[in-house]
mmCIF file of C-alpha atoms in Angstrom:
data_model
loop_
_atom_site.group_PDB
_atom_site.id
_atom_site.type_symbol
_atom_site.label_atom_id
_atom_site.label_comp_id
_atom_site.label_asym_id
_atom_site.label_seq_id
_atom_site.Cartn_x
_atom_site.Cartn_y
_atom_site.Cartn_z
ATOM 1 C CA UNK A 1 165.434 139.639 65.083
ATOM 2 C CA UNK A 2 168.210 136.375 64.474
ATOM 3 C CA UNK A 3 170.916 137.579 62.152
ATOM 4 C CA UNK A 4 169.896 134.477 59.756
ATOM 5 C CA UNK A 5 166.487 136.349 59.205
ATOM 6 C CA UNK A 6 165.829 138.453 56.367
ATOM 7 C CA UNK A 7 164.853 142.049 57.227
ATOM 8 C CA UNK A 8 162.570 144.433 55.316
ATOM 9 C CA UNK A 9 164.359 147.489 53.990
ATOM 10 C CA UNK A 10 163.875 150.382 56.185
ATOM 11 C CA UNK A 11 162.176 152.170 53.254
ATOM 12 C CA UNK A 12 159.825 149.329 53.008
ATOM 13 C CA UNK A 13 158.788 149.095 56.257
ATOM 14 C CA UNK A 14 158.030 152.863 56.003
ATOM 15 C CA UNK A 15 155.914 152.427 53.367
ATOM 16 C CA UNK A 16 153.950 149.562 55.003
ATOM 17 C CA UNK A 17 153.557 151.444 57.980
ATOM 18 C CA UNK A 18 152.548 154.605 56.299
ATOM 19 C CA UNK A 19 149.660 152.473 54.811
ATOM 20 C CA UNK A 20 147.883 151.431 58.196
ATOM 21 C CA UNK A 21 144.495 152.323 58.460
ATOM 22 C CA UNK A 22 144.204 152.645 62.544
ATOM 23 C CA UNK A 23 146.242 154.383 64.957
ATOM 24 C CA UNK A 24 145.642 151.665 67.557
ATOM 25 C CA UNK A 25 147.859 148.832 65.357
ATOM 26 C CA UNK A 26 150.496 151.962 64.576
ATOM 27 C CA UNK A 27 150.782 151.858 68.205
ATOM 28 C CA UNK A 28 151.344 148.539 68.087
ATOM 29 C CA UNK A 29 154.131 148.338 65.374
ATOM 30 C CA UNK A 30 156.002 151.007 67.994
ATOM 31 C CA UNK A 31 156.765 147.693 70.346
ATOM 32 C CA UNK A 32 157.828 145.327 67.152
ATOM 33 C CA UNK A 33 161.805 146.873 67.470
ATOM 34 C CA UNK A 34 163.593 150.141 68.202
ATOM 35 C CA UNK A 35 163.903 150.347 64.594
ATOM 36 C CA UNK A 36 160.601 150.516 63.854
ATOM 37 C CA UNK A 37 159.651 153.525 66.590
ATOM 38 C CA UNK A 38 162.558 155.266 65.409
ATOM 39 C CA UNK A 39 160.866 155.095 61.728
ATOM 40 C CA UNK A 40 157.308 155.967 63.012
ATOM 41 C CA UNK A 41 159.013 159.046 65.059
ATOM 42 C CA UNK A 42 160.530 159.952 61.557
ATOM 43 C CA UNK A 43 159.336 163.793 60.942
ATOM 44 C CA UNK A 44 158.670 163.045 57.659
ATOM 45 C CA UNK A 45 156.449 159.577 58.694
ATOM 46 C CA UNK A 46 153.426 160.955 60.295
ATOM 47 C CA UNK A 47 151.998 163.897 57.409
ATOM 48 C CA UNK A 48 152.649 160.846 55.180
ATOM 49 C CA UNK A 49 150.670 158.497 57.242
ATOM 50 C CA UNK A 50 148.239 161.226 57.554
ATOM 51 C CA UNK A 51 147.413 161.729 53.966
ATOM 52 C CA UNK A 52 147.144 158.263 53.062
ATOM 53 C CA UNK A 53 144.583 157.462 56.663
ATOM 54 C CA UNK A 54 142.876 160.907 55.888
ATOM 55 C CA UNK A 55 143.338 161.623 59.035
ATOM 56 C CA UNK A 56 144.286 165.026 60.298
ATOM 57 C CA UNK A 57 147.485 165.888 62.571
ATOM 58 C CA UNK A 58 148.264 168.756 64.694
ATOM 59 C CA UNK A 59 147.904 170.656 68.363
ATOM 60 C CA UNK A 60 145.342 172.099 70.036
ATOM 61 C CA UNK A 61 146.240 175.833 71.543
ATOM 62 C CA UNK A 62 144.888 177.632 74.696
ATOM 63 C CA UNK A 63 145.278 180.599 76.166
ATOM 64 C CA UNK A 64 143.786 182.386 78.843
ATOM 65 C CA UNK A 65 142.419 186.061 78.914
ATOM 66 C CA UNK A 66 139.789 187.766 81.197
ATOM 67 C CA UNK A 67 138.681 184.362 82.836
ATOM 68 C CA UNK A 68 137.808 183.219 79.475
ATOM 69 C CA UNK A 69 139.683 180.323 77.429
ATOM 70 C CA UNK A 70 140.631 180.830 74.007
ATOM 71 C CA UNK A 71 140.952 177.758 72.003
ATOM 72 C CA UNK A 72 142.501 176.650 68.454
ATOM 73 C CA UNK A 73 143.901 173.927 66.551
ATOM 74 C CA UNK A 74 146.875 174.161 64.526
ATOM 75 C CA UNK A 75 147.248 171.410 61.638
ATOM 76 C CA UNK A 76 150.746 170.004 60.998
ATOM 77 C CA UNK A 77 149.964 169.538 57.023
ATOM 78 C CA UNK A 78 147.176 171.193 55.410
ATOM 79 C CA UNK A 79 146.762 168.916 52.057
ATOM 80 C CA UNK A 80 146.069 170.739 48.998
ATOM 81 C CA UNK A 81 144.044 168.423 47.634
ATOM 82 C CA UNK A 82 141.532 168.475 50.333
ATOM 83 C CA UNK A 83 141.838 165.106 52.010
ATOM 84 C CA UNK A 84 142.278 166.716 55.919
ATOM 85 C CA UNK A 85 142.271 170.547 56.620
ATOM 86 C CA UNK A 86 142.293 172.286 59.904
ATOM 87 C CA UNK A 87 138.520 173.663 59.288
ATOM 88 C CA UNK A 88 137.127 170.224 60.167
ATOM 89 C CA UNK A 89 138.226 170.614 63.885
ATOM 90 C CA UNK A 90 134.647 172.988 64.825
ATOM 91 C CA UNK A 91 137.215 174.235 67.428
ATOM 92 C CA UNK A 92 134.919 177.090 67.790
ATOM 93 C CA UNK A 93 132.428 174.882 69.643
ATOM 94 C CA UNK A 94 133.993 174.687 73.025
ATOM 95 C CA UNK A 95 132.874 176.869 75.501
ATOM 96 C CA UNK A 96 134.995 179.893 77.066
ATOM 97 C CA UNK A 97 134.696 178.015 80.330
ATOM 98 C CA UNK A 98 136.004 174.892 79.148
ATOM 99 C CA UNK A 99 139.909 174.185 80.203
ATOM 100 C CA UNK A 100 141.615 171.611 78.061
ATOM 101 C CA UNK A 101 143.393 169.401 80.674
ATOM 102 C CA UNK A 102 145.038 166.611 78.139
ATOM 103 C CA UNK A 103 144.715 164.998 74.803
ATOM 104 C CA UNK A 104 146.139 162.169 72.952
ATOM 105 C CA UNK A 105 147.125 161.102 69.546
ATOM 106 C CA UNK A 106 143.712 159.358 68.786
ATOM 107 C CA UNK A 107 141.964 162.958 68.828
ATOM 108 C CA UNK A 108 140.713 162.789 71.955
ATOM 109 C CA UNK A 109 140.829 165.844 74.951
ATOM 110 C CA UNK A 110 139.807 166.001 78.486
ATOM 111 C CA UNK A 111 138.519 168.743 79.771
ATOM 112 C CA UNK A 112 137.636 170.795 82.611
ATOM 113 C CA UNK A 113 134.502 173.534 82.979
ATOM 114 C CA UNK A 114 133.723 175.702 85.352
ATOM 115 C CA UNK A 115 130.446 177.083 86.376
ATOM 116 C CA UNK A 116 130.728 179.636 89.525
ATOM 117 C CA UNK A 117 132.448 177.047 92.332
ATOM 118 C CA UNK A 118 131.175 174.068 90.692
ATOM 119 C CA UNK A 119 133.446 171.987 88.496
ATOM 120 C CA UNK A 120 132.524 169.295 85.928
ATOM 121 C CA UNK A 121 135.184 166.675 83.704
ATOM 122 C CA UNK A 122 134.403 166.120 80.127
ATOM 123 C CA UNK A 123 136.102 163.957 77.571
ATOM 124 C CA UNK A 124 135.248 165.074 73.929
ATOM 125 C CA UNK A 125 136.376 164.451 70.539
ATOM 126 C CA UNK A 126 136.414 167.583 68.498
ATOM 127 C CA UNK A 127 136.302 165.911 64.959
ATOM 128 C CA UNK A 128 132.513 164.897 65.465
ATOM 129 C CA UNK A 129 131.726 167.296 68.237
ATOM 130 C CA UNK A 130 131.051 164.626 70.331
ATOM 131 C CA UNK A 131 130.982 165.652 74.366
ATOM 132 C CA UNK A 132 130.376 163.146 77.386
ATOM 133 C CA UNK A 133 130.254 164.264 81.515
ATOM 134 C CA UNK A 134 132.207 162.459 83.683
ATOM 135 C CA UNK A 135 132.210 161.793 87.088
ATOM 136 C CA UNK A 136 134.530 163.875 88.996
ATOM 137 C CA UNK A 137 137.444 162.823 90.819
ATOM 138 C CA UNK A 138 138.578 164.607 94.042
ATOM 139 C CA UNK A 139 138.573 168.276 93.605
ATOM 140 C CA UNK A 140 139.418 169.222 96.722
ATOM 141 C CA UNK A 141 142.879 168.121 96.009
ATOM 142 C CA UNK A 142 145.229 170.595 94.016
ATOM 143 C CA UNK A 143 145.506 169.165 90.099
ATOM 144 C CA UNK A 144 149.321 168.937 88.916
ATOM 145 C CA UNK A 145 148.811 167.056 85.372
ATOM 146 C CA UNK A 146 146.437 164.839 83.283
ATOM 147 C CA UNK A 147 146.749 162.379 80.781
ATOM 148 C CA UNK A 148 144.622 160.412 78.395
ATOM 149 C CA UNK A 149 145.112 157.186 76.717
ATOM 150 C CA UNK A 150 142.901 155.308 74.425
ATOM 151 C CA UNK A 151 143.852 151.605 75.018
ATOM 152 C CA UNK A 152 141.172 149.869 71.846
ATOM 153 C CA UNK A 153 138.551 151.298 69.609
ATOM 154 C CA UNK A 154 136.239 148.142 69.492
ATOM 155 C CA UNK A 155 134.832 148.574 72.173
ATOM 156 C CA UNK A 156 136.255 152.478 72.380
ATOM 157 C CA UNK A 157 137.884 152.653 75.511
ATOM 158 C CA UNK A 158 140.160 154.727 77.393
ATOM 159 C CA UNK A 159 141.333 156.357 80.750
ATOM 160 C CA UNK A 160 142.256 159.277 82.497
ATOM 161 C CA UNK A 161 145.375 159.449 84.824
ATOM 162 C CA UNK A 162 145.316 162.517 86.978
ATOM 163 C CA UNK A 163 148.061 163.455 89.120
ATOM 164 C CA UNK A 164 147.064 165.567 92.605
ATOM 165 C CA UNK A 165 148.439 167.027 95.859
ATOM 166 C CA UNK A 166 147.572 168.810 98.394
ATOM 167 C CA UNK A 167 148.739 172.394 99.688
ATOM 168 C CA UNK A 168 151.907 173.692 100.169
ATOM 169 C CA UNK A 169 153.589 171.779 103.220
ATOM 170 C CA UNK A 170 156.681 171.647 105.285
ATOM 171 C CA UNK A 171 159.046 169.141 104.501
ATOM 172 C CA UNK A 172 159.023 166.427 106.936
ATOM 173 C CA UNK A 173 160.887 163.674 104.618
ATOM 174 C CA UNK A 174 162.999 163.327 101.754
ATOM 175 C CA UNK A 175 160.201 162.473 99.222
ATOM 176 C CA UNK A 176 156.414 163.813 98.629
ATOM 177 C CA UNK A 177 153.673 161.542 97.507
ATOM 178 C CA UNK A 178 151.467 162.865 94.701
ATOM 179 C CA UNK A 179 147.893 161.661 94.546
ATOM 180 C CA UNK A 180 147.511 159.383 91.722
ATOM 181 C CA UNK A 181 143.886 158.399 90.354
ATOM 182 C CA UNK A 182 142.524 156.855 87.296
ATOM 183 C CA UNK A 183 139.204 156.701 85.461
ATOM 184 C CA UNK A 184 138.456 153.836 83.581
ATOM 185 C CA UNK A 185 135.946 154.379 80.667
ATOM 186 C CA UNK A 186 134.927 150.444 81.099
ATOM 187 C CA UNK A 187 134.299 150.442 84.824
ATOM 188 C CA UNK A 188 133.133 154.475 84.533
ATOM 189 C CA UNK A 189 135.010 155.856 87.786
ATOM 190 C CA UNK A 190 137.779 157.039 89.259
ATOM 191 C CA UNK A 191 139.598 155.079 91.734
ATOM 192 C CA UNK A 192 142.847 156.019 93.723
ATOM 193 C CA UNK A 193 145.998 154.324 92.908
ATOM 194 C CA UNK A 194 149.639 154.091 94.793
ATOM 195 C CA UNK A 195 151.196 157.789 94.659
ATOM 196 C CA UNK A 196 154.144 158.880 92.997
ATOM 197 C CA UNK A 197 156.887 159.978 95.370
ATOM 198 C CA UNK A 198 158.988 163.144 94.403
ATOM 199 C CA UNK A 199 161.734 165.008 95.617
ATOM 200 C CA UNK A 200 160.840 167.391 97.922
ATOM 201 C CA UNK A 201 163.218 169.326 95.638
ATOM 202 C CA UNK A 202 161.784 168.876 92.421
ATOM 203 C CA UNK A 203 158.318 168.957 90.667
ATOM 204 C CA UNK A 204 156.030 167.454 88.487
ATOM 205 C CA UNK A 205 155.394 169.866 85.717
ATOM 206 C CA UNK A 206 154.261 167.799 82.773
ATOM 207 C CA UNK A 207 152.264 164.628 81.635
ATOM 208 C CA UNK A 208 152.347 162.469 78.664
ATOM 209 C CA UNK A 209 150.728 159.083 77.401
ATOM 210 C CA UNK A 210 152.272 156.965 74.754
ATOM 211 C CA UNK A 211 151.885 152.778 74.048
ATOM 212 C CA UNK A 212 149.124 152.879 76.992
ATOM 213 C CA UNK A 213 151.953 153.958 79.490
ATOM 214 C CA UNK A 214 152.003 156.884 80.965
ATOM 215 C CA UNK A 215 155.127 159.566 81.778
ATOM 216 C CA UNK A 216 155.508 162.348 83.992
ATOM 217 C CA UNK A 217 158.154 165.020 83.604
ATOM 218 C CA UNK A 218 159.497 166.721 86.718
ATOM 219 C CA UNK A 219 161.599 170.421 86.719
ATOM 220 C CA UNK A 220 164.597 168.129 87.805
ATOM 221 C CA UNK A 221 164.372 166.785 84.115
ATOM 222 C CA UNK A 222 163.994 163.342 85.336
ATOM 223 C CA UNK A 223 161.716 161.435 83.486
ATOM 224 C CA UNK A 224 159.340 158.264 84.658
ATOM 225 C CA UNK A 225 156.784 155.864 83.761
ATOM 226 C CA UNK A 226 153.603 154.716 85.276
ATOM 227 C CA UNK A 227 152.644 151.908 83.561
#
C-alpha cells in the first residue's frame, strides 16, 4: 500500500477478518500484505474467528499400539455456550486400521488402511463422517510425507502431494531425488511430478500445506516450497 492511502487500523482489520464466513477467502486475505498474515497468525485470531464461523479448531492425535491406531481430536477452544465442542468430531468412527497420513485446515484428512498386504487411500472429513476411496499411487515406493490442500469449495476440490523414495542406497552423487506425485480431485489420479533433490546428508521429515503451496521440512532445518 502507497503511503498517501489510508489504512484500516490493525484492530479493525481483525475484526473484519474475524467475521469471514469461509476459510477459503481467509486464505485469501493471507496474500493481501504481511500485515495481514501476521494478524490472522495472531494466537488470539483464530478461537475468535472460530466462534463467530461456528466452526471448530484443533488437532487430530494418533498413536500406535499392538498394530492398532488409536485416534483423537483435541479442540483448541471448547465454547461454553455450545456453538463448537470437540464431541462433534465422531472421532470414534475410524477404524483401528486406518493411518492418518495428513490433514489441512479445512477439516479434511487423508488416510491410509491396511487390510493384510493390501493397502487402500482414503480422504475423509470427520465432521460429517463422510469417507471416499481413492486410487492408489505407487506403493511399492517407500512413503516419506503427505500433504493435503483444498484449493475451492464450489466445486470442492483438492489434492494430495505425496513425497516417496526408494530403499536405502549408496551415495553415488551429492543430491537424492525424492519421488514426488500428486492427485488431483478434478482429474481423479495421481500423476508423477519432477522430484525433489536432497542432500544426501539430510532428510525430509515433515510436510505442510498452506495458501495452496506446499512445504517440506528436512532434519537439516532447511525449509522449501513446492508450489
Amino acid at each position: 500500500m502507497g503511503s498517501d492511502q489510508e489504512v484500516l487500523p490493525d484492530d479493525m482489520v481483525f475484526d473484519i477478518l474475524t467475521r469471514l464466513s469461509s476459510l477459503e477467502t481467509l486464505d485469501t486475505c493471507k496474500s493481501v500484505c504481511n500485515r495481514w498474515e501476521e494478524i490472522i497468525y495472531e494466537t488470539s485470531f483464530m478461537p475468535l474467528y472460530c466462534r463467530r464461523s461456528r466452526k471448530l479448531s484443533g488437532f487430530f492425535i494418533q498413536d500406535m499400539q499392538e498394530h492398532k491406531y488409536f485416534s483423537m481430536f483435541a479442540a483448541m477452544d471448547d465454547h461454553q455456550d455450545g456453538s463448537t465442542k470437540s464431541d462433534d468430531v465422531c472421532i470414534a468412527s475410524f477404524p483401528d486400521d486406518m493411518k492418518i497420513l495428513a490433514s489441512c485446515n479445512h477439516g479434511i484428512l487423508c488416510c491410509v488402511r491396511r487390510r493384510g498386504k493390501n493397502y487402500r487411500y482414503y480422504v475423509c472429513k470427520p465432521t460429517t463422517q463422510q469417507w471416499q476411496s481413492l486410487p492408489n499411487p505407487k506403493l511399492r515406493y517407500k512413503t516419506v510425507s503427505v500433504a493435503v490442500m483444498v484449493l475451492g469449495s464450489n466445486p470442492f476440490r483438492y489434492k494430495i502431494v505425496r513425497l516417496s523414495r526408494r530403499g536405502v542406497e549408496k551415495p553415488m552423487q551429492e543430491y537424492y531425488t525424492y519421488r514426488c506425485e500428486i492427485f488431483d480431485s478434478k482429474d481423479w489420479r495421481w500423476r508423477e511430478v519432477q522430484g525433489i533433490p536432497v542432500l544426501y546428508t539430510e532428510l525430509i521429515i515433515d510436510t505442510i500445506s498452506t495458501n495452496n503451496a506446499v512445504y517440506w521440512l528436512t532434519d537439516g532445518k532447511k525449509r522449501n516450497r513446492l508450489p
